[in-house]
Each structure stands twice: as C-alpha cells, then as structure tokens.
C-alpha cells in the first residue's frame, strides 16, 4: 500500500514525485509508456518563460513566475543544464509594436523583472540574423532554455534514489475506491493500492479523472511540429526569438537549445486524438514563418523534424486542485505552456498546500536532492576523463561519434535510475543518436549494449517500447 | 609524442596512403582507426565488384581491404584500433581516446585526413509522418545484416538509388525479404549502371525514377509509406500518391564527407564537394594537412580511392623531406554542367600531368568536355554518355596550363 500514487511520468509528475520524497511518504509513479517523459515532456520548445505572457491572476501567471525563479537552482541540484539566454518578442509592424507594450504592461502586472522594449538598432546588435523588417522587440532577460526530458528524467531518477518507486508500461484502466484509498488497475491487470492519487497524466488526465467520476474539466489536443537544425548553425540566434502574437495566433519561435542546436516551431493545430505525426503542410508552414522572421535560415542543416501534442484544458488555465468528487484525488491537469517553466513551483505547491491537508509532512532525513552533476563525458576536462577511464575503461570507448558519447555513459543509462531499456530511452539520457547522422553510425552499437546489459537478444531490443523492435530476427 | 605522419582513418584511403608514405621514406607513422579492425567500410561490403580497375579481379570488399591490410602488416606500420580522434588542431595536434590509453595527445609533422564519409539521414529530408522503428539508412542496415547477422525487416521500400541502396535491395532479397520498390527523386539513378542491372533488373525490383516518399506510416514499427511522382521542380504531385505496405524503409539519399575534424583544424572546405579544397598533391589549405578518399570527394570506385591515397602518401613524404612547396597556383573551376572539379588548385610547376576529377550535373549523351582558360581552349574530349553517378576524369598535361593567366574552367556541352 502506497501513500501516494502519481499517475503520469511527465515533467509535472516527475517534479511532484521528487518533492514528495523530501518527506517520509511511500510514493510510486505509474507511467503508461515504456519510459518516462514520452508525452508532452518529450517534444516541446524547452522554454523557461519569463512570465509576461500569462494572463494576470491566473495559475499560469502565478506558477510561471515561481517556476522561473526556482529553475536555475532546481537544475543545478539535479545536474541538468539550464541556460538563461533571454527572450525577445520581435515586432515586424506598428500593430505588433503596440502588442509589445501590452505584453510589457502585463509583465509588470505579473511582477516580472528585467523587461524592456528595445528598438531596431539595439535589436540587430543583439541578433544580427533577424529579418530587416523587424522594428523592435520586448526583451525579457529572465527567459531561459532547458531540456524538458533531461529535467524529467533527472527528477524521476533522483526521486527513485530517494525511495520512490516507478512502474512503467502501466496504463491505468480502472480506479476503484476502497476503504483506505484507491485500487488502481492497469490495462494488463497489474494492481497498485494507494491512499492518495495525484493525476498528472497530461493528455490522459481527463480519462483518469473520469475514472473516479470527476468530469470537471475537458482536455483537448493541439499538435505542434518542429524542425531541428544541426549544431553547426547553433549560433544563428543566441536568444529565444518569439513572433509577436497576432490575431492569427502565437506564431513560431526560433531558439537555441541547451545542446547547441537551433529549434524552429511549433505550429498549432487542433487534432482529434493524440497524434505526433508531422505533416508536409506543418513543416512547410514552419519554414515560411521562420523565413519571415529571420534572414537566410539555414534549413539545409535540418537534421530532424518531430511533433508534440499539447494537452490544453477547457478552463484555459492550470487545474491544480483537489477533486470535488473524489477524496484524496488531486488533479494537476491542463498543464500546457508555461507548464515546463512552472513545474518546480507547481510541485512545491501541490505538496506543501494540497498533499499536506491529508498527510503529515515529516522530513525525510535521508533525502539527497543532488543528482551527480551533469556528466556528459565530453564536457569534462582531459584529467577528469582519464580519472574515470582508469576506473572504468568503458568510458574510453566512443559509441556515438557525432555527439562523442561513450560506452560508459550508455551502460550507465541502462543501469541508473530511471533505467533505460530502449534505444530512444538511451537517446534521451545520453544524446546518443541525436547528432547529425541521427543514429546511422551508433544505433547498432547502442542496441548491442542494451542487449548485453539487459541479457536479452538483439531482436528483443525496441526503439521505444511496445512492438517497435528494430530487428526481426537472424539472417539465413 | 611526436610522429612524422599520423593518418586519421584505417579504411582503404588511410591504408593505401600509409603504405605509399612508408615506401616513400616515412617510417615514423601511425594509423588511427575507430572500429575494432582495419579496413573501413569495405568490411561490411561483402558483395564483389571491387578492384576491377586496379587488380583486374572482382573482389569482395573485405578481400580488397585485405590486400592493403597485408601491406600494412608486412611493413609493420603501427596502428591503433578502437581509438577515436576527438579533435585536431591546425598545428597538427591530435586528441584521441581509447579504453587502454584514456585520452591522449599526439603531434605530427603531417596529417592525412582519411575519415571517409557518412550517410545523409532521413531526418534531413522533411518527410512527414511518424517516426517508428524500421527506418534505416542503407549502410546501417548493411551493418546489421553483414556484420551482426540480423535482419531488420521483411517488406522493404528503399528511397534513393545510390549504390548503397541498390546493393541493399539485392542483399535483402537474397536474405528472403521482399523489396517492393526503389524510389529515386531524380529522373536518373545516382548509382553505377552495373548495380542497376545486377541489383534491380536481375531481381525484378522496380526502379521508380522521379518519385519520392511523401509520408511514413506506423506507430511502433513502420507499416507503410506513401510514394508520389515528382514534378520538374522535384515537388511531389499529390494526386499520384500511392500507398505501399512495408515494415522497413531504407534510405540511400547521399553520402557526406565526414569533415568534423577538418573543420576543427580550420581546413577550408568546398561547398561543392563538402570536402577539403586541395592542391593536386592533395595538400589542403592548412600546411601539412592532406586529405584523400571519401573525406575529400565521394568516390564511386575504391580503386580510385587507392590511387588518390597513394598519390597523397607520396606527397606527404615529399613534404616531410623538403618542407612546404613554393607554388605557382592556378584555380580549377567547375563550369557549365559540371558540379565540381578536384583538385581545385593546381601548381603550374607540378610534374608531368594532373588528373582532374569531376562530376556532371545531369545525364548527358555525346558530351563535349572542354577545358578552357579565358578564351583559350586547352583540351577537348567527347564522351558518349556522362552521368552524375559516375565520377569522370581527364588527364591534363602540365605544359598545357604552365603559362595560363586566368583560372582554368572545365565545362560540358551537350
């Protein structure tokens, strides 16, 4: 019997899980996919928003500000890379300039510091790649970037190191109210009992709430497609460039990523179900809009495209509350943008203000919030590298040539919390396969390492769980 | 640790260059190879057809490689395997890593870049749809099948009629898979004519020219693709979209010289070849750094890789002995219907002749190949047929260009 079951392994579930382990509570995370961070937290813009954009006095505004302020320290503790690169909302005509002043005003209302309007000349000094049609920008110095799945994985890993349990491939199918709490059943018949449930199932959060008779919110899906450019074009822009929101929508952004790539997107298209396919129209749209925002966008350096699906809520704000129909059932739903930014703040609130109503929060004396500092091996000095190789020679074997990822890091990904068991899970933890050859060179080697460590045959190794096997069998 | 010569890459280019450098007097040398054995990509090319020009025999990839590996072993040329070069400076300092030595730094008087090339990935193509398992570049599939002994799938569609795609069409068929089609974006194939006949025609595999894949379907594993004809601008004509069931898609959509280390060292690259800009002796614009093989220009025949590498080994030996050349340089430029020429810079004081390599931009019959400087025609040659997929060359006697004032331009009239 657990005290709390967190349903959903995205960044919200992950940060809440970790926050819970600061106290003496028995906690478990239930995730329906083969790995954490496979929903929205896998494919989004990775922006830590400054906070001027959210409507004042909403949950979004409150938690955006809180999360933004917490993010630097939060990432540092977990060894996750965070870059405070700043954001620019760029105006290309007078109408848009007016909107910038509206955003500035909204930012003031939200009590966001370090916001200013800059003119054309200042703008081009900061970002020479921008289109010459730009006339000014809102400069938000508190904007930053982070890798959403790195943050999620590190949070879950640290939570597990502090005692939290993780059940993957657990698709919640049925929730039965019991005397002491809830009996949660998976589609495949697994059972978990828990006194309290925190529902942060992203796109699936409506379904989960409905299972306990809570119909207080509806979740819709809005797909966003992206194009990723090679690190070779990594200095195309330094700050995150937003288009000024117009009647036609929010536009796309052009942003560096923490790993030095350039990300273009997202589009925004309402879809009927969770579908992360990219479309020819969507990709073409990104190119058209990006070309209007900046000069000579290096599309020739595209290394991949992908899409994510936002789970938006009919309340148009974060739903962070105890269910009115189910006791000890907390909904944390509709966490679309600025969800990633808000996560550390949301987690703190959920635990300190909501969970505390039902549980005494006794400090976990053994809690260690520090996950080994970021150890992309390639970032270490020669001396540090040689020290590690002496103890563990597998760090001397480069597997992913493009990103310079070693065998040691891949083995660690398969053996350290939360353990990777698929090619993509290894990719998310180590970056092996994310370089310009997109796994052409390293995939067979990564697959072999997974097979060796897990003690399975190569044909049982999958790309992303389920039936995504990469090999069907031996040759003749 | 100081060497006379370090060769980055122990594939066909690195091996031939090492042997040539050694035979021309360079004894303090080292080959660095990232795989667990010498031979490079030839090790996974188990089909034959290699060495027809050089040895007048039809060898398999490993057999061809072995000829040179034996040469290296006989001469006791030192090499390190399972060693990856992490960086290269223009001062010819290499940082490399392996399990036994850890991270170490080596210095050399001269460097030969022989890193070969990589495949363009599917991600660079903007193909819409899902990202399921079952999508491979042709070379990666070849590695699974020929080196690891595993079949990636049974129902295959191939995008790209480059040689690797053609070879894998046959290979997969021989292993019991059904290859439904090879799609090619262009109106002509980029592979060798003999591969079209021996890999596709002989097996009844359709070649769909001017076609491309417009969508990939499948959630966990690929279940199908949509293929459409393209117009003269290579844009898909959506009304021609047809669905093909498959569980595997192979991409053979281009080879890109792997010049990350070259960029590190500030070596000037040509946007046309994606390889270094070189003199006829294969020295790059950074003194003491030479390049040969697929890292310099993507070759079709390994025989020419070996020839180029031997030339390079000899040049390096000269450089180590005599220092940097004093050159009287003329630029060689691609003209009409020619996508690139190599070398891009020629020393008018060079010996005897220069072999000028080039590729054409389209499939041309009765092509008149002309070398001009200003208005003066230096050389003319006619060829019945030239195609982009087959590298061409002309021999340019040095006395023809000894006194030219303007750049020499190679063009093709059709």
mmCIF file with all atom_site columns, N, CA and C in Angstrom, chain B residues 188-208:
data_model
loop_
_atom_site.group_PDB
_atom_site.id
_atom_site.type_symbol
_atom_site.label_atom_id
_atom_site.label_alt_id
_atom_site.label_comp_id
_atom_site.label_asym_id
_atom_site.label_entity_id
_atom_site.label_seq_id
_atom_site.pdbx_PDB_ins_code
_atom_site.Cartn_x
_atom_site.Cartn_y
_atom_site.Cartn_z
_atom_site.occupancy
_atom_site.B_iso_or_equiv
_atom_site.pdbx_formal_charge
_atom_site.auth_seq_id
_atom_site.auth_comp_id
_atom_site.auth_asym_id
_atom_site.auth_atom_id
_atom_site.pdbx_PDB_model_num
ATOM 1  N N  . UNK B 1 188 ? 17.107 10.284 -62.977 1.00 0.00 ? 188 UNK B N  1
ATOM 2  C CA . UNK B 1 188 ? 18.135 9.309  -63.319 1.00 0.00 ? 188 UNK B CA 1
ATOM 3  C C  . UNK B 1 188 ? 18.643 8.732  -62.000 1.00 0.00 ? 188 UNK B C  1
ATOM 4  N N  . UNK B 1 189 ? 19.258 7.566  -62.093 1.00 0.00 ? 189 UNK B N  1
ATOM 5  C CA . UNK B 1 189 ? 19.785 6.963  -60.879 1.00 0.00 ? 189 UNK B CA 1
ATOM 6  C C  . UNK B 1 189 ? 21.178 7.494  -60.603 1.00 0.00 ? 189 UNK B C  1
ATOM 7  N N  . UNK B 1 190 ? 21.537 7.603  -59.312 1.00 0.00 ? 190 UNK B N  1
ATOM 8  C CA . UNK B 1 190 ? 22.872 8.077  -58.966 1.00 0.00 ? 190 UNK B CA 1
ATOM 9  C C  . UNK B 1 190 ? 23.841 6.926  -58.748 1.00 0.00 ? 190 UNK B C  1
ATOM 10 N N  . UNK B 1 191 ? 23.395 5.708  -59.009 1.00 0.00 ? 191 UNK B N  1
ATOM 11 C CA . UNK B 1 191 ? 24.269 4.555  -58.783 1.00 0.00 ? 191 UNK B CA 1
ATOM 12 C C  . UNK B 1 191 ? 24.972 4.117  -60.057 1.00 0.00 ? 191 UNK B C  1
ATOM 13 N N  . UNK B 1 192 ? 25.903 3.210  -59.910 1.00 0.00 ? 192 UNK B N  1
ATOM 14 C CA . UNK B 1 192 ? 26.617 2.673  -61.063 1.00 0.00 ? 192 UNK B CA 1
ATOM 15 C C  . UNK B 1 192 ? 25.653 1.876  -61.938 1.00 0.00 ? 192 UNK B C  1
ATOM 16 N N  . UNK B 1 193 ? 25.850 2.005  -63.249 1.00 0.00 ? 193 UNK B N  1
ATOM 17 C CA . UNK B 1 193 ? 24.949 1.306  -64.174 1.00 0.00 ? 193 UNK B CA 1
ATOM 18 C C  . UNK B 1 193 ? 24.947 -0.194 -63.902 1.00 0.00 ? 193 UNK B C  1
ATOM 19 N N  . UNK B 1 194 ? 26.107 -0.741 -63.557 1.00 0.00 ? 194 UNK B N  1
ATOM 20 C CA . UNK B 1 194 ? 26.155 -2.195 -63.382 1.00 0.00 ? 194 UNK B CA 1
ATOM 21 C C  . UNK B 1 194 ? 25.348 -2.621 -62.149 1.00 0.00 ? 194 UNK B C  1
ATOM 22 N N  . UNK B 1 195 ? 25.238 -1.704 -61.173 1.00 0.00 ? 195 UNK B N  1
ATOM 23 C CA . UNK B 1 195 ? 24.447 -2.043 -59.997 1.00 0.00 ? 195 UNK B CA 1
ATOM 24 C C  . UNK B 1 195 ? 22.952 -2.034 -60.300 1.00 0.00 ? 195 UNK B C  1
ATOM 25 N N  . UNK B 1 196 ? 22.507 -1.112 -61.151 1.00 0.00 ? 196 UNK B N  1
ATOM 26 C CA . UNK B 1 196 ? 21.097 -1.106 -61.549 1.00 0.00 ? 196 UNK B CA 1
ATOM 27 C C  . UNK B 1 196 ? 20.750 -2.461 -62.171 1.00 0.00 ? 196 UNK B C  1
ATOM 28 N N  . UNK B 1 197 ? 21.649 -2.923 -63.047 1.00 0.00 ? 197 UNK B N  1
ATOM 29 C CA . UNK B 1 197 ? 21.345 -4.164 -63.757 1.00 0.00 ? 197 UNK B CA 1
ATOM 30 C C  . UNK B 1 197 ? 21.484 -5.378 -62.839 1.00 0.00 ? 197 UNK B C  1
ATOM 31 N N  . UNK B 1 198 ? 22.544 -5.414 -62.032 1.00 0.00 ? 198 UNK B N  1
ATOM 32 C CA . UNK B 1 198 ? 22.791 -6.607 -61.216 1.00 0.00 ? 198 UNK B CA 1
ATOM 33 C C  . UNK B 1 198 ? 21.970 -6.659 -59.926 1.00 0.00 ? 198 UNK B C  1
ATOM 34 N N  . UNK B 1 199 ? 21.492 -5.497 -59.465 1.00 0.00 ? 199 UNK B N  1
ATOM 35 C CA . UNK B 1 199 ? 20.764 -5.498 -58.194 1.00 0.00 ? 199 UNK B CA 1
ATOM 36 C C  . UNK B 1 199 ? 19.258 -5.337 -58.359 1.00 0.00 ? 199 UNK B C  1
ATOM 37 N N  . UNK B 1 200 ? 18.846 -4.615 -59.383 1.00 0.00 ? 200 UNK B N  1
ATOM 38 C CA . UNK B 1 200 ? 17.416 -4.380 -59.550 1.00 0.00 ? 200 UNK B CA 1
ATOM 39 C C  . UNK B 1 200 ? 16.851 -5.221 -60.694 1.00 0.00 ? 200 UNK B C  1
ATOM 40 N N  . UNK B 1 201 ? 17.400 -5.013 -61.901 1.00 0.00 ? 201 UNK B N  1
ATOM 41 C CA . UNK B 1 201 ? 16.864 -5.727 -63.065 1.00 0.00 ? 201 UNK B CA 1
ATOM 42 C C  . UNK B 1 201 ? 16.901 -7.231 -62.851 1.00 0.00 ? 201 UNK B C  1
ATOM 43 N N  . UNK B 1 202 ? 18.048 -7.724 -62.389 1.00 0.00 ? 202 UNK B N  1
ATOM 44 C CA . UNK B 1 202 ? 18.185 -9.179 -62.217 1.00 0.00 ? 202 UNK B CA 1
ATOM 45 C C  . UNK B 1 202 ? 17.195 -9.748 -61.200 1.00 0.00 ? 202 UNK B C  1
ATOM 46 N N  . UNK B 1 203 ? 16.667 -8.891 -60.311 1.00 0.00 ? 203 UNK B N  1
ATOM 47 C CA . UNK B 1 203 ? 15.772 -9.388 -59.269 1.00 0.00 ? 203 UNK B CA 1
ATOM 48 C C  . UNK B 1 203 ? 14.338 -8.893 -59.448 1.00 0.00 ? 203 UNK B C  1
ATOM 49 N N  . UNK B 1 204 ? 14.114 -8.224 -60.545 1.00 0.00 ? 204 UNK B N  1
ATOM 50 C CA . UNK B 1 204 ? 12.751 -7.746 -60.816 1.00 0.00 ? 204 UNK B CA 1
ATOM 51 C C  . UNK B 1 204 ? 12.274 -6.712 -59.822 1.00 0.00 ? 204 UNK B C  1
ATOM 52 N N  . UNK B 1 205 ? 13.197 -5.914 -59.292 1.00 0.00 ? 205 UNK B N  1
ATOM 53 C CA . UNK B 1 205 ? 12.789 -4.875 -58.347 1.00 0.00 ? 205 UNK B CA 1
ATOM 54 C C  . UNK B 1 205 ? 12.563 -3.586 -59.140 1.00 0.00 ? 205 UNK B C  1
ATOM 55 N N  . UNK B 1 206 ? 11.358 -3.018 -59.053 1.00 0.00 ? 206 UNK B N  1
ATOM 56 C CA . UNK B 1 206 ? 11.073 -1.810 -59.834 1.00 0.00 ? 206 UNK B CA 1
ATOM 57 C C  . UNK B 1 206 ? 11.871 -0.597 -59.356 1.00 0.00 ? 206 UNK B C  1
ATOM 58 N N  . UNK B 1 207 ? 12.378 0.181  -60.318 1.00 0.00 ? 207 UNK B N  1
ATOM 59 C CA . UNK B 1 207 ? 13.048 1.444  -60.017 1.00 0.00 ? 207 UNK B CA 1
ATOM 60 C C  . UNK B 1 207 ? 12.094 2.555  -60.417 1.00 0.00 ? 207 UNK B C  1
ATOM 61 N N  . UNK B 1 208 ? 11.634 3.330  -59.429 1.00 0.00 ? 208 UNK B N  1
ATOM 62 C CA . UNK B 1 208 ? 10.676 4.400  -59.723 1.00 0.00 ? 208 UNK B CA 1
ATOM 63 C C  . UNK B 1 208 ? 11.424 5.719  -59.776 1.00 0.00 ? 208 UNK B C  1
#
